[in-house]
Coordinates of C-alpha atoms in Angstrom, one line a residue:
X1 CA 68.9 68.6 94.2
X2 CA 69.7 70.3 97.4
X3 CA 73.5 69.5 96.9
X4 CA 73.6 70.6 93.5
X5 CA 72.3 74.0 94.4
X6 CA 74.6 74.3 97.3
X7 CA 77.9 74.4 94.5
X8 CA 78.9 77.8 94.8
X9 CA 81.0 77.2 91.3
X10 CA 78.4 76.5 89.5
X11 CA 76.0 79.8 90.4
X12 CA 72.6 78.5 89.5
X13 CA 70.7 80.2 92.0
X14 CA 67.1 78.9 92.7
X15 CA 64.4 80.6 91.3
X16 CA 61.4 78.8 92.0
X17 CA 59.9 75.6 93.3
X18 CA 61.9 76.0 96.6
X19 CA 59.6 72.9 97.8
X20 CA 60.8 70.1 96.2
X21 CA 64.8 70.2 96.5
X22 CA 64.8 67.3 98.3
X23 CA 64.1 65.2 94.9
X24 CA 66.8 63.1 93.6
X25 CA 68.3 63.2 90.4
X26 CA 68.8 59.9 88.5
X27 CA 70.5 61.2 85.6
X28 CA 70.5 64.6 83.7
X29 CA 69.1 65.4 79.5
X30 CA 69.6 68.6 77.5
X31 CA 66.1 68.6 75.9
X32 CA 65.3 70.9 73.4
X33 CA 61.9 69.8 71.6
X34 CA 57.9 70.9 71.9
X35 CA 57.2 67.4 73.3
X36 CA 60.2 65.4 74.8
X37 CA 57.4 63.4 77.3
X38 CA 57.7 60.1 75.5
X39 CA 61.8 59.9 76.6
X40 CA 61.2 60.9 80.0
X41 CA 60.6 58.3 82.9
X42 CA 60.9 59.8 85.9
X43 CA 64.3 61.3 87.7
X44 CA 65.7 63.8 85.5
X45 CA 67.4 66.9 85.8
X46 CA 66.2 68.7 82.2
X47 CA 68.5 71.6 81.0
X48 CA 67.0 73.7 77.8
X49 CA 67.6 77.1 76.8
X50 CA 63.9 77.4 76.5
X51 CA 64.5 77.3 72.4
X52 CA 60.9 75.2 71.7
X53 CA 59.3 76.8 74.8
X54 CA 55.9 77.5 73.9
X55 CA 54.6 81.0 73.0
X56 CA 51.7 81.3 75.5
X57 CA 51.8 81.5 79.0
X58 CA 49.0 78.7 79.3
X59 CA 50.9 76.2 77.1
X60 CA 53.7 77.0 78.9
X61 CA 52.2 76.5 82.6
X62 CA 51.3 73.0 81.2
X63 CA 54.8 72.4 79.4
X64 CA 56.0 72.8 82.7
X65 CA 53.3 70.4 84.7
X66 CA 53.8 67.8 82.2
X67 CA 57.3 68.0 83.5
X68 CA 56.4 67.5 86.9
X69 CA 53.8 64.7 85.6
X70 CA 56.7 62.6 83.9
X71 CA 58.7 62.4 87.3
X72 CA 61.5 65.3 86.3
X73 CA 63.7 65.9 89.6
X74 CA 64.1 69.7 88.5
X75 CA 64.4 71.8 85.4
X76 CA 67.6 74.2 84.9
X77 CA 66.7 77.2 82.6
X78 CA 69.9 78.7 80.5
X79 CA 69.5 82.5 80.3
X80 CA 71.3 84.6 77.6
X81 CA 70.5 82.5 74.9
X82 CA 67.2 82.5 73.6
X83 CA 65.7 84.2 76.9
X84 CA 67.8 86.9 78.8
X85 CA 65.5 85.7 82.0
X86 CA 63.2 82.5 83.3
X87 CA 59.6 83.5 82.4
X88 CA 57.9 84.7 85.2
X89 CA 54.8 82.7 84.3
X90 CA 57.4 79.3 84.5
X91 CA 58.6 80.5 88.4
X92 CA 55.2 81.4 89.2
X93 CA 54.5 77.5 87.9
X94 CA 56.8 75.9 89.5
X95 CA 56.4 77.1 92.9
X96 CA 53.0 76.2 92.6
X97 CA 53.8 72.9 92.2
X98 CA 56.9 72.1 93.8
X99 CA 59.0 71.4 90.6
X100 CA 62.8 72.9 91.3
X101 CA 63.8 75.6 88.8
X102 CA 67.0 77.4 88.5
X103 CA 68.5 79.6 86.5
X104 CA 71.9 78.8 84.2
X105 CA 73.9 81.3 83.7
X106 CA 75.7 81.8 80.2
X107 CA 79.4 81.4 82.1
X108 CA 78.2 78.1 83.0
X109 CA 77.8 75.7 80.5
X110 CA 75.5 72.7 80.6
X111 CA 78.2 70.1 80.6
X112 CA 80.0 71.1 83.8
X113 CA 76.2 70.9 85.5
X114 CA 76.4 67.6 84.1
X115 CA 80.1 66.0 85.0
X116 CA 79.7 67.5 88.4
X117 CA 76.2 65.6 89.1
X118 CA 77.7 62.6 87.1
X119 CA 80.7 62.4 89.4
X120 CA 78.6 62.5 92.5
X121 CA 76.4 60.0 91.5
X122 CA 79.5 58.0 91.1
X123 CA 80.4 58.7 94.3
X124 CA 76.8 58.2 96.1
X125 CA 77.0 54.9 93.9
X126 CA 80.7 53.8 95.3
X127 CA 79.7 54.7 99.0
X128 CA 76.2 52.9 99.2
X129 CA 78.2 49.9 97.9
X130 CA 81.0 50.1 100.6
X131 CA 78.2 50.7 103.1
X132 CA 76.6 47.3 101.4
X133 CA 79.8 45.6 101.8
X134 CA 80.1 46.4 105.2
X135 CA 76.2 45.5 106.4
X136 CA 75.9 42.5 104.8
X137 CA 78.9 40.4 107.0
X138 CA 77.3 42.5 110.4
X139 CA 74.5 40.6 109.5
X140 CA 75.4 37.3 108.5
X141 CA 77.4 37.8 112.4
X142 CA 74.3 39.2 114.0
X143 CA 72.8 35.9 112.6
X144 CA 75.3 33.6 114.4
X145 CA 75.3 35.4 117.4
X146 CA 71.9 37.0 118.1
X147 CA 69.6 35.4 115.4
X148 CA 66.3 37.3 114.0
X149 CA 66.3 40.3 115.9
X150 CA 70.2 41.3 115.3
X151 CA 69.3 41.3 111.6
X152 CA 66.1 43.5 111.8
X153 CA 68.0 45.6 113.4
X154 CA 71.3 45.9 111.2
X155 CA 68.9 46.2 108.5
X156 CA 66.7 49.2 109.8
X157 CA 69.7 50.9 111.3
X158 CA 71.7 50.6 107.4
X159 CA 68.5 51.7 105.1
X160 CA 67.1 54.6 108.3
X161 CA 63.8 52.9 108.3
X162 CA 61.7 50.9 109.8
X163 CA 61.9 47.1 109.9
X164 CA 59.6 44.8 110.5
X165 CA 58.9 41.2 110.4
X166 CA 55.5 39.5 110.5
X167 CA 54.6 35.5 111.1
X168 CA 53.0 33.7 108.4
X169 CA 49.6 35.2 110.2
X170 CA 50.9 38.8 110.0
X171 CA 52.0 38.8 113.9
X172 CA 55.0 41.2 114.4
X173 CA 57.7 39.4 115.9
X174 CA 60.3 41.4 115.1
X175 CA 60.8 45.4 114.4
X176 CA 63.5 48.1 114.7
X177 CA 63.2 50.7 115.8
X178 CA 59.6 51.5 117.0
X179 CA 56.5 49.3 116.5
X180 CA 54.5 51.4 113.7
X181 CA 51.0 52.3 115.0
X182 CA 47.6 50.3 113.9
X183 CA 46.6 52.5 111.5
X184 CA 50.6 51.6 109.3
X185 CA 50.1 48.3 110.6
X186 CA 46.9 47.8 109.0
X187 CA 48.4 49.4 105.9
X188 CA 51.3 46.8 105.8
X189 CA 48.8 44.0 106.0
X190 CA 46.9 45.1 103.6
X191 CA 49.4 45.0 100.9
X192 CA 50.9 42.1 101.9
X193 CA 47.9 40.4 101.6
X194 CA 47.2 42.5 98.0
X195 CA 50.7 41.3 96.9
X196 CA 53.2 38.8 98.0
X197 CA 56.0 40.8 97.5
X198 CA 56.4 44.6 95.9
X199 CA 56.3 48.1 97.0
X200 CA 53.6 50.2 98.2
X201 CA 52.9 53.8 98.6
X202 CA 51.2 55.4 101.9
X203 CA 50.8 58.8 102.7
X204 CA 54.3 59.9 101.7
X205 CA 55.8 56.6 102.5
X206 CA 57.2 53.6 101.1
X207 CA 56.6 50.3 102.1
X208 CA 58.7 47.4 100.5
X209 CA 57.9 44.0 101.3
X210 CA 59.2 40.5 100.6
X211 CA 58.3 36.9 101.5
X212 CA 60.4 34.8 103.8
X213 CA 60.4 31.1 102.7
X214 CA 62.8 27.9 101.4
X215 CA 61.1 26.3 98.3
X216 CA 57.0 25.6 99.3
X217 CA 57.1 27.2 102.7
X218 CA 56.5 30.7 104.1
X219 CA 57.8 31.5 107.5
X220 CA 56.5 35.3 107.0
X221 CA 57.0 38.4 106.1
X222 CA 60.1 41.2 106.0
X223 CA 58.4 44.5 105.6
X224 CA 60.5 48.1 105.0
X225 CA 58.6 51.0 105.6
X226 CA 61.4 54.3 104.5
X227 CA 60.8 58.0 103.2
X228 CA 61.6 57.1 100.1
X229 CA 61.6 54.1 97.7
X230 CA 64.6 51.7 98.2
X231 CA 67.9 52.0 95.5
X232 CA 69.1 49.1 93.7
X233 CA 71.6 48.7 96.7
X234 CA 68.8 48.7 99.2
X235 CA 67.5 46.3 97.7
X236 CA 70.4 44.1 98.1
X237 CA 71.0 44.7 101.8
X238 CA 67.3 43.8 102.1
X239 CA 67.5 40.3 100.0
X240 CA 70.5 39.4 101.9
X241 CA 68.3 40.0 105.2
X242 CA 65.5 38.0 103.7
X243 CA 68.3 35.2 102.7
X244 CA 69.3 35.3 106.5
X245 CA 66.1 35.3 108.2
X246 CA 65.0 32.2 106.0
X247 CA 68.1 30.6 107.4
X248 CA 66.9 31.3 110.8
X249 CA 62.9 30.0 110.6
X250 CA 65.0 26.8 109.0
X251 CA 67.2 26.1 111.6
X252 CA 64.3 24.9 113.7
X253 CA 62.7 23.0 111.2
X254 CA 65.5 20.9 109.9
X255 CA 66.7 20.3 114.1
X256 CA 63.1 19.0 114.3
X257 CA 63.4 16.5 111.5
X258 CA 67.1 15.6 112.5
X259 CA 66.0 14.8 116.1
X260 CA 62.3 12.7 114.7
X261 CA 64.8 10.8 112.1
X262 CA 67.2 9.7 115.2
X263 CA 63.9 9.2 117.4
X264 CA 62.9 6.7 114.9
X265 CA 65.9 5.0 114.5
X266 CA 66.5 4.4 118.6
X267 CA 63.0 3.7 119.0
X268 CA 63.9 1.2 116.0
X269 CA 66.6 -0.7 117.9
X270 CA 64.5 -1.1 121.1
X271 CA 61.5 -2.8 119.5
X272 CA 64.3 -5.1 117.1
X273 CA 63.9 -8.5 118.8
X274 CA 67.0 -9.2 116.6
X275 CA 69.1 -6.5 117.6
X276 CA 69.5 -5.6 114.2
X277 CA 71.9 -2.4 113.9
X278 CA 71.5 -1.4 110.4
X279 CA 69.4 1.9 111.0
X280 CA 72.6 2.7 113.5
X281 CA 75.1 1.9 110.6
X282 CA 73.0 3.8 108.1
X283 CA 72.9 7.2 110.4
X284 CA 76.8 6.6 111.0
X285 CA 77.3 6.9 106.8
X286 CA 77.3 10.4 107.6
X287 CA 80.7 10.4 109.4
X288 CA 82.9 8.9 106.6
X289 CA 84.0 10.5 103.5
X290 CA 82.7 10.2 99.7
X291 CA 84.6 6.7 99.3
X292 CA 83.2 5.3 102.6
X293 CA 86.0 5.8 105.0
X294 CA 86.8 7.0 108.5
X295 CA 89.0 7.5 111.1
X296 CA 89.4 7.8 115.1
X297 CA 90.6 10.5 117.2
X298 CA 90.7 9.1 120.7
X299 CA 91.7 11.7 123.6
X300 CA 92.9 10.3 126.3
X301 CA 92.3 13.0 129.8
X302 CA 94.1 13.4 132.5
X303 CA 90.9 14.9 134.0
X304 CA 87.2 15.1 133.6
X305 CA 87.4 19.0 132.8
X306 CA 89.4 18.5 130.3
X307 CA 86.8 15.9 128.6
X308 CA 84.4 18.9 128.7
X309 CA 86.8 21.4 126.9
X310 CA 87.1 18.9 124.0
X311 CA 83.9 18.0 123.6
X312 CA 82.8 21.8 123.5
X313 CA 85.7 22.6 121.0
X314 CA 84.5 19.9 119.3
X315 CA 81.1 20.8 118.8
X316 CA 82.2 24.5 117.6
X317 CA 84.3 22.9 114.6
X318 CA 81.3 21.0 113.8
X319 CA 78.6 24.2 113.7
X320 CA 81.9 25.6 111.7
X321 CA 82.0 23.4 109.1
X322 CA 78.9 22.0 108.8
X323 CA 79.7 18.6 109.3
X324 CA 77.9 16.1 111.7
X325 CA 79.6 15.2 114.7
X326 CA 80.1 11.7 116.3
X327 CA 81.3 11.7 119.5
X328 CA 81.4 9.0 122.4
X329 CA 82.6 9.7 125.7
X330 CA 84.2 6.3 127.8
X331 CA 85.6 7.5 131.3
X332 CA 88.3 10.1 130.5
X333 CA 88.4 8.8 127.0
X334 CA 87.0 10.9 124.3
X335 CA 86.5 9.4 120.8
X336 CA 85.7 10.8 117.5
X337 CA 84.3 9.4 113.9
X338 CA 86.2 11.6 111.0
X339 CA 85.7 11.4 107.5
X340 CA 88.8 9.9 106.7
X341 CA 89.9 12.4 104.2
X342 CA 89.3 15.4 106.8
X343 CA 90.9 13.6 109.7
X344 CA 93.7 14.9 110.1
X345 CA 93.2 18.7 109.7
X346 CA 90.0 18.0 112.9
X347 CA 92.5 16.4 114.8
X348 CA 95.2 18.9 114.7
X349 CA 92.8 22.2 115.2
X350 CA 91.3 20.7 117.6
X351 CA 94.5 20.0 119.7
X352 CA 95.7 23.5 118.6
X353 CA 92.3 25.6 120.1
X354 CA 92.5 23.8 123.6
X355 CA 93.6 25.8 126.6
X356 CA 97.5 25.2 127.4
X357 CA 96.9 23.4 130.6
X358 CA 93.8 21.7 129.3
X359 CA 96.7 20.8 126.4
X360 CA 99.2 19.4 128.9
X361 CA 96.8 16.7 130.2
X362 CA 95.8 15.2 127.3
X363 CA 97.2 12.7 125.0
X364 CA 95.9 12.1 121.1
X365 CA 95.8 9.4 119.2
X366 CA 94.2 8.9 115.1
X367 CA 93.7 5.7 113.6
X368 CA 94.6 4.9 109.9
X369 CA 91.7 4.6 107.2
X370 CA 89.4 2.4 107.7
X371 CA 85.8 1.1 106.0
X372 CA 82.7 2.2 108.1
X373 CA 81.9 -1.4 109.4
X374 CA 85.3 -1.8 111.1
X375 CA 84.7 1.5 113.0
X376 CA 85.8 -0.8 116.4
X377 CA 89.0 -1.7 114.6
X378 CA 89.8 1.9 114.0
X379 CA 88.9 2.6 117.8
X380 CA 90.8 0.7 119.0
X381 CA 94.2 1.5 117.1
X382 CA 93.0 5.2 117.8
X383 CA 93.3 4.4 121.7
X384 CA 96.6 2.8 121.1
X385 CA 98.5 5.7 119.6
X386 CA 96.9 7.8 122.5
X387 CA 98.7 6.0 124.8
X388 CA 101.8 6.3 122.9
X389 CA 101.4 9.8 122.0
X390 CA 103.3 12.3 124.7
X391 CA 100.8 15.4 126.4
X392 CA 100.6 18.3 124.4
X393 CA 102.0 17.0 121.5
X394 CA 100.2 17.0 117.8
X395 CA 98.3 13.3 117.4
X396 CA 100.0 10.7 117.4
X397 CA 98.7 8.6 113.9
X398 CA 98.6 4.6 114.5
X399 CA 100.6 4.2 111.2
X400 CA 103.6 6.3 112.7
X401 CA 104.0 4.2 115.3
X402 CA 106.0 1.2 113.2
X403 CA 109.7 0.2 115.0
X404 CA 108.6 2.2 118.3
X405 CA 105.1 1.1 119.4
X406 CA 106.6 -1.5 122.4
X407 CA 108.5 0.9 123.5
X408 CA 105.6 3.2 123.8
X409 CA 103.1 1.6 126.2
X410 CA 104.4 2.0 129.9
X411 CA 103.9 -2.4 130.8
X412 CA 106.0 -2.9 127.7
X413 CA 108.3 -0.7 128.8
X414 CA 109.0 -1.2 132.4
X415 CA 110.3 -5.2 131.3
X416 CA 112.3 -3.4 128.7
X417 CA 113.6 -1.2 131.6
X418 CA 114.4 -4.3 134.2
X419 CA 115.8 -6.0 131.1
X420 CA 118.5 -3.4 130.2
X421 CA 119.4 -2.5 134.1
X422 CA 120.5 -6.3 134.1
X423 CA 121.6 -7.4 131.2
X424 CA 123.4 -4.2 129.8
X425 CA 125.1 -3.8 133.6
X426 CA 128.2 -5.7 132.6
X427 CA 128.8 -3.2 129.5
X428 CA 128.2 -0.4 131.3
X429 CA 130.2 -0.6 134.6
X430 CA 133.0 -1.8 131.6
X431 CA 132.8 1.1 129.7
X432 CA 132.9 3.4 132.8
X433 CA 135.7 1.4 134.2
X434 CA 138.1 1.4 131.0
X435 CA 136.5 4.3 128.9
X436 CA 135.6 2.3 126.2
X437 CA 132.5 2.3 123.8
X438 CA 131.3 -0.9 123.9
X439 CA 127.6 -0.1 124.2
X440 CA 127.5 1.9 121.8
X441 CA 129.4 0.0 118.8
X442 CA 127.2 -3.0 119.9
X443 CA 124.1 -0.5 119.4
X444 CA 125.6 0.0 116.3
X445 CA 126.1 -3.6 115.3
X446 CA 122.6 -4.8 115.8
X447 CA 121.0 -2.1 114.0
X448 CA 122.7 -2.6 111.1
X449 CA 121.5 -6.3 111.7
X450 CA 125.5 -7.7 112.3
X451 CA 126.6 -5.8 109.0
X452 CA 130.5 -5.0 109.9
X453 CA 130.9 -1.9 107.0
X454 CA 127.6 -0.5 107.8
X455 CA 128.4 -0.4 111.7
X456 CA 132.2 0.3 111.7
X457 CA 131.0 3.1 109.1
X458 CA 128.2 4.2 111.5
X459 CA 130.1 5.0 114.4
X460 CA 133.4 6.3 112.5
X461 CA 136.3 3.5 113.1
X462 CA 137.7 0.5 111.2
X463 CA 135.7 -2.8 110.9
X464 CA 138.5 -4.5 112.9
X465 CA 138.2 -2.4 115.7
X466 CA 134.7 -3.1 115.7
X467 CA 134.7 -6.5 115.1
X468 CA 137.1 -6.7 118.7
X469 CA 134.9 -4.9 120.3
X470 CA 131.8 -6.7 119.8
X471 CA 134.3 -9.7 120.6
X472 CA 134.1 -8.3 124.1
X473 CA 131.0 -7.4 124.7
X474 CA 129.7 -11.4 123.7
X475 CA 132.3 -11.9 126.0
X476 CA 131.3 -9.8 129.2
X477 CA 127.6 -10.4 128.1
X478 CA 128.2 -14.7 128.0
X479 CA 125.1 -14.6 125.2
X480 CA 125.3 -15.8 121.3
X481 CA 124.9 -13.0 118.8
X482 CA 124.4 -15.7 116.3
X483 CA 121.1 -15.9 117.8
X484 CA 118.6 -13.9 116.2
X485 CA 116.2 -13.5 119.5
X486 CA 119.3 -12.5 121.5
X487 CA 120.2 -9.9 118.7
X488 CA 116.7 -8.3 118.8
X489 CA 115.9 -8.9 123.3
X490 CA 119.8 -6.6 123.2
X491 CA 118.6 -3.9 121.0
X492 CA 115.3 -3.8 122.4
X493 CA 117.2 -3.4 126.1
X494 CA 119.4 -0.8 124.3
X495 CA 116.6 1.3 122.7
X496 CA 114.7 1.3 126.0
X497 CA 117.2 2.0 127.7
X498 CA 118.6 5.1 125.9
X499 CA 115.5 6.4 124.3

């Protein structure tokens, strides 16, 4: 009421009930009948030109009260019309009880009173949303990072009130800003303990309160004790803080019963005289993926500090998503159980958010698909493409690793190395000797598996050339190249040796 006065444009000076300006105005009637009580409920702004207004000054002391009874924010009297002033007997009234009354002047037409009020509700409207929009992810953070108390206070400090939040015996652990004295503390357990849940009025204040619980069980109580009674948007901000808190008095509970479940099942395997490993395999369902499948990421480390950045980025993308995480650490091996579907996208965030020298030092390797029970199978193909895979490079997948894999693994490799540095010799000190390109037409030859178009087309000159050239190289190299095994311990030599 206070802003609407304040409109110079307008000029509806205040005539009376100076005390209650700080009421707000929920919507605004033009009311022009002897009993318009039944249609009010509390909030209005009435504007009449005083045309039913009764004749006496009694019955219109009570017109006015039974105003103020109804809940009416104010009452704005139009002059000119049917009265050329406001009644005395109605200011007198209306300072005696607090009900705003101000005059309308006849320039100043009831509509533009109610456009400009409508248009700044619309505006009080669109900012307590925006300032909803904004709270609700600081809290959801605060959650994360600081738990209960962050929210109490986001929640106090975006409604200006008090927040509180009482135990399931009515113990405050929580409030923002000041603990309330016993006296409001009394008060709040009171009507929580009147009603589970619903607002209260004390002394000039209002007290909101809800129940915090998932399904059958009450972890407390969020109490809100403000000036006034809570908006529609309030309200919001405060079941989104009730939603979070719930969250938090879960958390516990379901880490409890996670760690008595895999209590049970290890105390399970120790007293099995059979060694039977079902309950293991059962709690390992939760790694794979809706059709039952997983894969490996095995890390191979070049140190142990690197073992410890993996596993801690590892257990953040976990919390992240929600998933459970499986993780076994052998030496500087780390190894990883993936839903099979999600595998890949794990495996490459999780070598993307390492440090860059922690990235350097480590090698990655994923498995294909597999079914849960040949999780040992999938380990170990993991650990092979690890050792193929290069550090610092995206994972290297097992099924990728097709036409390359012995050339991959350092043993297999350094008799690839001794076999091309003596058998290859003759070609090469020939070539360098006479410029020719016997190596490389003979590379050509065998990987288009003795195919004289394919290679002569390969390396850009004429079958016959090709054909003498290979002619020379059996020749310098004294081997058959009718000979299958000789073809494929050449090329082998060749690859190793230029790869």
């Amino acid at each position: 009421m206070s802003w609407v006065l304040a409109q110079p444009d307008l000029e509806i000076p205040l005539r009376g009930g100076v005390a209650g300006i700080g009421r707000t105005i929920e919507s605004v009637l033009t009311i022009e009948t002897e009993n318009p009580f039944p249609w009010l409920s509390g909030g209005e702004l009435v504007l009449t030109t005083g045309l039913q207004l009764p004749a006496t000054h009694v019955a219109r002391v009570a017109y006015l009260r039974r105003l103020h009874e109804r809940g009416v924010a104010a009452v704005g009297f139009g002059v000119g019309q049917t009265h050329p002033a406001i009644p005395e007997d109605l200011i007198k009234a209306a300072d005696e009880i607090g009900l705003p009354l101000f005059e309308v002047a006849p320039s100043t037409p009831f509509a533009a009173v109610a456009t400009r009020i409508a248009a700044r509700s619309a505006q009080l409207q669109h900012d307590a949303l925006l300032r909803a929009s904004r709270t609700q992810p600081r809290m959801t953070r605060a959650l994360v990072r600081s738990g209960a108390r962050a929210i109490v206070r986001e929640l106090a400090t975006a409604l200006r009130a008090t927040v509180l939040v009482l135990d399931a015996e009515t113990r405050v652990t929580d409030v923002h800003p000041d603990t309330p004295d016993d006296e409001l503390l009394h008060t709040v357990r009171t009507a929580i303990a009147t009603d589970p849940g619903g607002v209260h009025t004390d002394q000039g204040r209002s007290i909101t309160h809800q129940r915090i619980g998932v399904g059958g069980r009450v972890h407390g109580n969020l109490v809100v004790v403000s000036s006034a009674p809570l908006s529609a948007v309030d309200q919001i901000l405060l079941g989104h803080a009730n939603s979070l808190l719930a969250l938090d008095f879960e958390k516990p509970a379901r880490l409890w019963e996670a760690q008595h479940r895999l209590n049970s099942t290890v105390l399970g395997l120790l007293l099995s005289s059979e060694s039977d490993l079902t309950p293991a395999w059962t709690h390992l369902a939760q790694a794979a993926d809706a059709a039952g499948r997983i894969r490996v990421l095995a890390a191979d480390c070049d140190s142990l500090d690197a073992v410890d950045e993996i596993r801690s980025v590892a257990e953040s993308m976990a919390v992240r998503s929600g998933h459970p995480l499986f993780l076994h650490l052998l030496a500087r091996r780390v190894l990883v159980v993936l839903p099979g579907v999600a595998a890949v996208a794990f495996a490459r965030e999780l070598a993307a958010d390492l440090g860059e020298s922690t990235s350097r030092s480590v090698r990655f390797g994923l498995s294909g698909e597999h079914p849960l029970p040949e999780l040992t199978v999938a380990a170990d193909a993991a650990g092979l493409a690890a050792a193929a895979a290069e550090r610092g490079s995206a994972p290297s997948e097992f099924g990728a690793l097709t036409g390359r894999s012995l050339l991959s693994f350092d043993s297999t490799r350094r008799v690839l190395d001794t076999l091309a540095n003596t058998v290859l010799t003759p070609l090469i000190d020939h070539d360098a000797a006479h410029g020719s390109d016997l190596l490389h037409s003979l590379r050509a030859y065998l990987e288009a598996n003795g195919q004289w178009e394919t290679a002569a087309a390969a390396i850009g000159v004429h079958r016959h050339t090709l054909r003498k050239r290979i002619a020379t190289a059996q020749g310098l190299l004294g081997c058959d190249l009718d000979s299958a095994r000789v073809r494929a311990e050449l090329l082998l030599a060749i690859l190793a040796r230029g790869s």
